[in-house]
C-alpha cells in the first residue's frame, strides 16, 4: 500500500512534529525517574545505611536529603531513637526459689554502629541480641539474691542487671538508657509463706503497740496518783503549818490579864460552893497587880461627924 505524505504549498512534504513531542516527553520522564531514584531522604532520628550492589558501605547518611547512585545504590533506614523492649525472664534465686520477672529495656542504637549492626546482625537485633542477653543477665544477677532480698532490694537488682547488659551490648552499639523490673512473680508456696510472715509481723507489731499503749496509760495513771498524793501532802502540810502558826500567834497574844478578863466575861455570877483556901472566896484567884490596881488593902474614906 502506497504511503501518501501531505505536501506543503511549495511541494515539499510536511514534517511530523507529533512523534518528536512524544519522544521528548518520554526522555523527560525517564530523566525525572532517574533523578528521583537518585534522591533519598533519611528521617529524623535515623541513620541511612548505604548498600552498593547489596554491599554495606563504610559510610552512611545522616538524617536529611541525600543523593545516591540510581539502581546501583540503595539506602536502608535504621532507627537511632530510644526504643522499649519488654520481655519475660525466668530465673532461680539464691535460696532456690523460682522467680518469673517482667522487665522493660529502654535502649538506643548508636548511629556510628548502624552499618555494622545491619551487616552483622540485621534489623532483627532485638530477637538476636537483646532477648538472650537479658535472659542471661537476669539469671546471673538473680542467683546472687534471695527471693526476699529481690523484693526489698529491687532497685539494686535492677541497677546490677543494667550494668551487666551494658557490658555485653555496648560493643554492638546498643546503649541501655534504662532498665526496669516491672514485676516479680514467685511460686504459690513462697507467696503463701510471705503472706503468713507479714501477718505474723503485723500481729506482733499490733501486740507491741497495745502493750506500749497499756504501759503509757499505766504510767500516766501512776503519775496522776503521785501528783494527787503530793498535792494532798502539800495541802496537809500547809494546813498544819497554818494551824501551828495560828496557835503560836494565839499563844503569843495570851497573857494573864487576858485570861482573867475572859474568865470574868464568861462568869455567870454564881459563886462556887467549894473554893480553895487561898482563893479569898473567889472563883478565880486574881492578882490585883495583874488588873493594874494598887496592892495596898482598901481603906474606906473617913466620914465627918454630922452636927446634931
CSV table of C-alpha atoms in Angstrom, one decimal:
chain,number,residue,atom,x,y,z
A,1,UNK,CA,0.0,0.0,0.0
A,2,UNK,CA,1.5,3.3,-1.0
A,3,UNK,CA,2.1,5.9,1.7
A,4,UNK,CA,0.9,9.3,0.9
A,5,UNK,CA,2.6,12.3,2.5
A,6,UNK,CA,0.9,15.7,2.9
A,7,UNK,CA,2.7,18.3,0.8
A,8,UNK,CA,3.3,21.9,1.6
A,9,UNK,CA,2.3,24.6,-0.9
A,10,UNK,CA,5.9,24.6,-2.2
A,11,UNK,CA,5.6,20.9,-3.0
A,12,UNK,CA,7.8,19.6,-0.2
A,13,UNK,CA,6.3,17.1,2.3
A,14,UNK,CA,5.2,18.4,5.8
A,15,UNK,CA,7.3,17.3,8.9
A,16,UNK,CA,5.7,15.1,11.6
A,17,UNK,CA,6.1,17.0,15.0
A,18,UNK,CA,3.8,14.6,17.0
A,19,UNK,CA,6.4,11.9,17.0
A,20,UNK,CA,9.1,14.3,18.1
A,21,UNK,CA,7.0,15.6,21.0
A,22,UNK,CA,6.3,12.1,22.2
A,23,UNK,CA,10.0,11.2,22.1
A,24,UNK,CA,10.9,14.3,24.1
A,25,UNK,CA,8.2,13.5,26.7
A,26,UNK,CA,9.5,10.0,27.1
A,27,UNK,CA,13.0,11.2,27.5
A,28,UNK,CA,12.0,13.8,30.1
A,29,UNK,CA,10.0,11.2,32.0
A,30,UNK,CA,13.0,8.9,32.0
A,31,UNK,CA,15.2,11.7,33.2
A,32,UNK,CA,12.8,12.6,36.0
A,33,UNK,CA,12.6,9.0,37.1
A,34,UNK,CA,16.3,8.8,37.1
A,35,UNK,CA,16.6,11.9,39.2
A,36,UNK,CA,14.0,10.7,41.7
A,37,UNK,CA,15.7,7.4,42.0
A,38,UNK,CA,19.0,9.1,42.8
A,39,UNK,CA,17.4,11.1,45.7
A,40,UNK,CA,16.8,9.8,49.2
A,41,UNK,CA,15.6,11.3,52.5
A,42,UNK,CA,16.7,9.9,55.9
A,43,UNK,CA,14.0,10.6,58.6
A,44,UNK,CA,14.9,12.4,61.8
A,45,UNK,CA,16.4,10.1,64.4
A,46,UNK,CA,17.6,7.6,61.8
A,47,UNK,CA,20.8,6.7,60.0
A,48,UNK,CA,20.8,5.8,56.3
A,49,UNK,CA,22.9,2.6,55.7
A,50,UNK,CA,24.2,2.7,52.1
A,51,UNK,CA,24.1,-0.5,50.1
A,52,UNK,CA,26.1,-0.6,46.9
A,53,UNK,CA,25.0,-3.5,44.8
A,54,UNK,CA,24.0,-5.2,48.1
A,55,UNK,CA,27.2,-4.5,49.9
A,56,UNK,CA,27.2,-2.3,53.1
A,57,UNK,CA,29.3,0.8,52.6
A,58,UNK,CA,31.6,2.1,55.2
A,59,UNK,CA,30.0,5.5,55.1
A,60,UNK,CA,26.3,6.3,55.9
A,61,UNK,CA,23.8,9.1,55.5
A,62,UNK,CA,22.7,11.2,58.4
A,63,UNK,CA,19.1,12.5,58.6
A,64,UNK,CA,18.0,14.7,55.8
A,65,UNK,CA,18.2,14.9,52.0
A,66,UNK,CA,20.9,13.0,50.1
A,67,UNK,CA,21.8,11.8,46.5
A,68,UNK,CA,22.8,8.3,45.6
A,69,UNK,CA,23.7,6.4,42.5
A,70,UNK,CA,20.5,5.2,40.9
A,71,UNK,CA,20.0,1.5,40.5
A,72,UNK,CA,23.4,0.7,41.9
A,73,UNK,CA,22.9,2.1,45.4
A,74,UNK,CA,20.0,1.8,47.9
A,75,UNK,CA,19.6,3.2,51.4
A,76,UNK,CA,18.2,1.3,54.5
A,77,UNK,CA,16.9,3.5,57.3
A,78,UNK,CA,18.0,2.4,60.8
A,79,UNK,CA,16.4,4.0,63.9
A,80,UNK,CA,18.6,5.6,66.5
A,81,UNK,CA,15.7,6.6,68.7
A,82,UNK,CA,15.1,5.3,72.2
A,83,UNK,CA,13.1,2.1,71.9
A,84,UNK,CA,11.4,-0.1,74.5
A,85,UNK,CA,11.7,-3.8,74.6
A,86,UNK,CA,9.6,-5.8,77.1
A,87,UNK,CA,10.3,-9.4,77.8
A,88,UNK,CA,9.6,-12.1,80.4
A,89,UNK,CA,12.5,-13.7,82.1
A,90,UNK,CA,12.7,-16.8,84.4
A,91,UNK,CA,15.4,-17.4,86.9
A,92,UNK,CA,16.3,-19.1,90.2
A,93,UNK,CA,17.1,-17.1,93.3
A,94,UNK,CA,19.9,-17.7,95.8
A,95,UNK,CA,17.5,-19.6,98.1
A,96,UNK,CA,16.4,-21.8,95.1
A,97,UNK,CA,13.1,-20.0,94.6
A,98,UNK,CA,11.7,-19.8,91.0
A,99,UNK,CA,11.4,-16.1,90.0
A,100,UNK,CA,9.4,-15.0,87.0
A,101,UNK,CA,10.1,-11.4,86.0
A,102,UNK,CA,8.6,-9.0,83.6
A,103,UNK,CA,11.3,-6.5,82.5
A,104,UNK,CA,11.4,-3.5,80.2
A,105,UNK,CA,14.6,-2.4,78.5
A,106,UNK,CA,14.9,1.2,77.2
A,107,UNK,CA,17.8,1.2,74.6
A,108,UNK,CA,19.0,3.0,71.5
A,109,UNK,CA,21.3,2.1,68.7
A,110,UNK,CA,24.4,4.3,68.3
A,111,UNK,CA,24.4,5.9,64.8
A,112,UNK,CA,28.1,5.1,64.2
A,113,UNK,CA,27.4,1.4,64.7
A,114,UNK,CA,24.3,1.3,62.5
A,115,UNK,CA,26.2,0.0,59.5
A,116,UNK,CA,27.9,-2.8,61.5
A,117,UNK,CA,24.6,-3.8,63.1
A,118,UNK,CA,23.0,-4.1,59.7
A,119,UNK,CA,25.9,-6.0,58.3
A,120,UNK,CA,26.5,-8.4,61.2
A,121,UNK,CA,23.1,-8.8,62.8
A,122,UNK,CA,20.4,-7.3,60.6
A,123,UNK,CA,17.3,-5.4,61.6
A,124,UNK,CA,16.0,-8.1,64.0
A,125,UNK,CA,18.6,-7.3,66.6
A,126,UNK,CA,16.0,-7.4,69.4
A,127,UNK,CA,15.4,-11.1,69.0
A,128,UNK,CA,19.0,-11.9,68.0
A,129,UNK,CA,20.9,-9.9,70.6
A,130,UNK,CA,18.8,-8.2,73.3
A,131,UNK,CA,16.5,-11.0,74.3
A,132,UNK,CA,19.1,-13.7,75.0
A,133,UNK,CA,21.4,-11.2,76.8
A,134,UNK,CA,18.6,-10.1,79.0
A,135,UNK,CA,17.8,-13.7,79.9
A,136,UNK,CA,21.4,-14.4,80.7
A,137,UNK,CA,21.9,-11.3,82.9
A,138,UNK,CA,18.7,-11.9,84.8
A,139,UNK,CA,19.8,-15.4,85.7
A,140,UNK,CA,23.3,-14.4,86.8
A,141,UNK,CA,22.1,-11.5,88.9
A,142,UNK,CA,19.1,-13.3,90.4
A,143,UNK,CA,21.3,-16.1,91.6
A,144,UNK,CA,23.1,-13.6,93.9
A,145,UNK,CA,20.0,-12.6,95.9
A,146,UNK,CA,17.4,-14.4,97.9
A,147,UNK,CA,13.8,-14.1,96.9
A,148,UNK,CA,13.1,-11.8,99.8
A,149,UNK,CA,16.1,-9.6,99.0
A,150,UNK,CA,14.9,-9.3,95.4
A,151,UNK,CA,11.7,-7.7,96.8
A,152,UNK,CA,13.4,-5.5,99.4
A,153,UNK,CA,16.4,-4.6,97.3
A,154,UNK,CA,14.6,-4.3,93.9
A,155,UNK,CA,16.4,-1.1,92.9
A,156,UNK,CA,19.9,-2.7,93.5
A,157,UNK,CA,18.9,-5.7,91.5
A,158,UNK,CA,17.8,-3.5,88.6
A,159,UNK,CA,21.0,-1.4,88.6
A,160,UNK,CA,23.2,-4.5,88.6
A,161,UNK,CA,21.2,-6.0,85.7
A,162,UNK,CA,21.6,-2.8,83.7
A,163,UNK,CA,25.3,-2.7,84.3
A,164,UNK,CA,25.6,-6.3,83.1
A,165,UNK,CA,23.6,-5.5,80.0
A,166,UNK,CA,25.8,-2.5,79.1
A,167,UNK,CA,28.9,-4.6,79.4
A,168,UNK,CA,27.6,-7.1,76.9
A,169,UNK,CA,25.7,-4.9,74.4
A,170,UNK,CA,27.8,-1.7,74.2
A,171,UNK,CA,30.3,-3.4,71.9
A,172,UNK,CA,27.5,-3.9,69.4
A,173,UNK,CA,26.5,-0.3,69.5
A,174,UNK,CA,23.4,-0.8,71.7
A,175,UNK,CA,23.3,1.6,74.7
A,176,UNK,CA,21.0,0.8,77.6
A,177,UNK,CA,19.2,4.0,78.7
A,178,UNK,CA,17.1,2.4,81.4
A,179,UNK,CA,16.2,-1.0,82.8
A,180,UNK,CA,13.0,-1.6,84.8
A,181,UNK,CA,11.8,-4.6,86.6
A,182,UNK,CA,8.1,-4.3,86.1
A,183,UNK,CA,7.0,-7.2,88.2
A,184,UNK,CA,8.3,-10.2,90.2
A,185,UNK,CA,6.3,-13.4,90.5
A,186,UNK,CA,7.1,-16.3,92.8
A,187,UNK,CA,5.7,-19.7,93.4
A,188,UNK,CA,2.4,-20.1,95.2
A,189,UNK,CA,4.1,-21.7,98.2
A,190,UNK,CA,6.5,-18.8,98.6
A,191,UNK,CA,3.7,-16.3,98.2
A,192,UNK,CA,1.8,-18.0,101.0
A,193,UNK,CA,4.8,-18.1,103.2
A,194,UNK,CA,5.5,-14.4,102.7
A,195,UNK,CA,1.8,-13.6,103.4
A,196,UNK,CA,1.9,-15.7,106.6
A,197,UNK,CA,5.1,-13.9,107.7
A,198,UNK,CA,3.6,-10.5,107.0
A,199,UNK,CA,0.5,-11.4,109.0
A,200,UNK,CA,2.7,-12.6,111.9
A,201,UNK,CA,4.7,-9.4,111.8
A,202,UNK,CA,1.6,-7.3,111.8
A,203,UNK,CA,0.2,-9.2,114.7
A,204,UNK,CA,3.4,-8.8,116.6
A,205,UNK,CA,3.5,-5.1,115.8
A,206,UNK,CA,-0.1,-4.8,117.0
A,207,UNK,CA,0.7,-6.6,120.2
A,208,UNK,CA,3.7,-4.5,120.9
A,209,UNK,CA,1.7,-1.3,120.2
A,210,UNK,CA,-1.1,-2.4,122.5
A,211,UNK,CA,1.5,-3.2,125.2
A,212,UNK,CA,3.2,0.2,124.8
A,213,UNK,CA,-0.2,1.9,125.0
A,214,UNK,CA,-1.1,0.0,128.2
A,215,UNK,CA,2.3,0.9,129.7
A,216,UNK,CA,1.8,4.5,128.7
A,217,UNK,CA,-1.7,4.6,130.2
A,218,UNK,CA,-0.4,2.9,133.4
A,219,UNK,CA,2.5,5.3,133.7
A,220,UNK,CA,0.1,8.3,133.2
A,221,UNK,CA,-2.3,7.0,135.9
A,222,UNK,CA,0.7,6.4,138.3
A,223,UNK,CA,1.9,9.9,137.7
A,224,UNK,CA,-1.6,11.3,138.3
A,225,UNK,CA,-1.7,9.4,141.6
A,226,UNK,CA,1.7,10.6,142.6
A,227,UNK,CA,0.8,14.2,141.7
A,228,UNK,CA,-2.5,13.9,143.6
A,229,UNK,CA,-0.7,12.4,146.7
A,230,UNK,CA,1.9,15.1,146.6
A,231,UNK,CA,-0.8,17.7,146.3
A,232,UNK,CA,-2.7,16.2,149.2
A,233,UNK,CA,0.5,16.1,151.3
A,234,UNK,CA,1.3,19.6,150.4
A,235,UNK,CA,-2.2,20.6,151.4
A,236,UNK,CA,-2.0,18.8,154.8
A,237,UNK,CA,1.4,20.3,155.4
A,238,UNK,CA,0.2,23.7,154.6
A,239,UNK,CA,-2.8,23.3,156.8
A,240,UNK,CA,-0.6,22.0,159.7
A,241,UNK,CA,1.8,24.9,159.2
A,242,UNK,CA,-1.1,27.3,159.2
A,243,UNK,CA,-2.6,25.8,162.4
A,244,UNK,CA,0.8,25.9,164.1
A,245,UNK,CA,1.3,29.5,163.1
A,246,UNK,CA,-2.2,30.4,164.4
A,247,UNK,CA,-1.6,28.6,167.7
A,248,UNK,CA,1.8,30.3,168.0
A,249,UNK,CA,0.2,33.7,167.4
A,250,UNK,CA,-2.7,32.9,169.8
A,251,UNK,CA,-0.2,31.7,172.4
A,252,UNK,CA,1.9,34.8,171.9
A,253,UNK,CA,-1.1,37.0,172.3
A,254,UNK,CA,-2.4,35.4,175.6
A,255,UNK,CA,-1.5,36.9,179.0
A,256,UNK,CA,-2.7,36.5,182.5
A,257,UNK,CA,-4.8,39.7,182.2
A,258,UNK,CA,-6.5,38.5,179.0
A,259,UNK,CA,-7.2,35.1,180.5
A,260,UNK,CA,-8.6,36.8,183.7
A,261,UNK,CA,-10.7,39.1,181.6
A,262,UNK,CA,-12.1,36.3,179.5
A,263,UNK,CA,-12.9,34.4,182.7
A,264,UNK,CA,-14.7,37.4,184.1
A,265,UNK,CA,-16.6,37.9,180.9
A,266,UNK,CA,-17.8,34.4,180.9
A,267,UNK,CA,-18.6,34.2,184.7
A,268,UNK,CA,-22.3,33.7,185.3
A,269,UNK,CA,-22.3,35.4,188.7
A,270,UNK,CA,-22.7,32.2,190.8
A,271,UNK,CA,-20.1,31.7,193.4
A,272,UNK,CA,-18.6,28.2,193.6
A,273,UNK,CA,-19.6,26.1,196.5
A,274,UNK,CA,-16.1,24.9,197.1
A,275,UNK,CA,-13.2,27.2,196.9
A,276,UNK,CA,-9.6,26.7,197.8
A,277,UNK,CA,-8.2,28.2,201.0
A,278,UNK,CA,-6.0,30.8,199.2
A,279,UNK,CA,-8.6,32.0,196.7
A,280,UNK,CA,-10.1,34.5,199.1
A,281,UNK,CA,-13.5,33.1,198.5
A,282,UNK,CA,-13.3,34.0,194.8
A,283,UNK,CA,-13.8,31.6,191.9
A,284,UNK,CA,-10.7,32.9,190.3
A,285,UNK,CA,-7.6,33.9,192.0
A,286,UNK,CA,-6.9,37.3,190.6
A,287,UNK,CA,-3.8,39.2,191.4
A,288,UNK,CA,-4.7,42.9,191.8
A,289,UNK,CA,-1.4,43.8,190.3
A,290,UNK,CA,-2.5,42.0,187.1
A,291,UNK,CA,-5.6,44.2,187.0
A,292,UNK,CA,-3.5,47.3,187.2
A,293,UNK,CA,-4.7,48.4,190.7
A,294,UNK,CA,-2.7,49.1,193.9
A,295,UNK,CA,-1.5,46.2,196.0
A,296,UNK,CA,-2.4,48.1,199.3
A,297,UNK,CA,-5.5,47.0,201.1
A,298,UNK,CA,-8.6,49.1,200.5
A,299,UNK,CA,-9.4,51.7,203.2
A,300,UNK,CA,-12.8,53.3,203.1
A,301,UNK,CA,-12.8,57.1,203.3
A,302,UNK,CA,-13.3,58.8,206.6
A,303,UNK,CA,-16.6,60.4,207.3
A,304,UNK,CA,-17.1,63.7,209.1
A,305,UNK,CA,-19.4,63.7,212.1
A,306,UNK,CA,-22.7,65.2,211.4
A,307,UNK,CA,-23.9,68.1,213.5
A,308,UNK,CA,-26.7,67.1,215.8
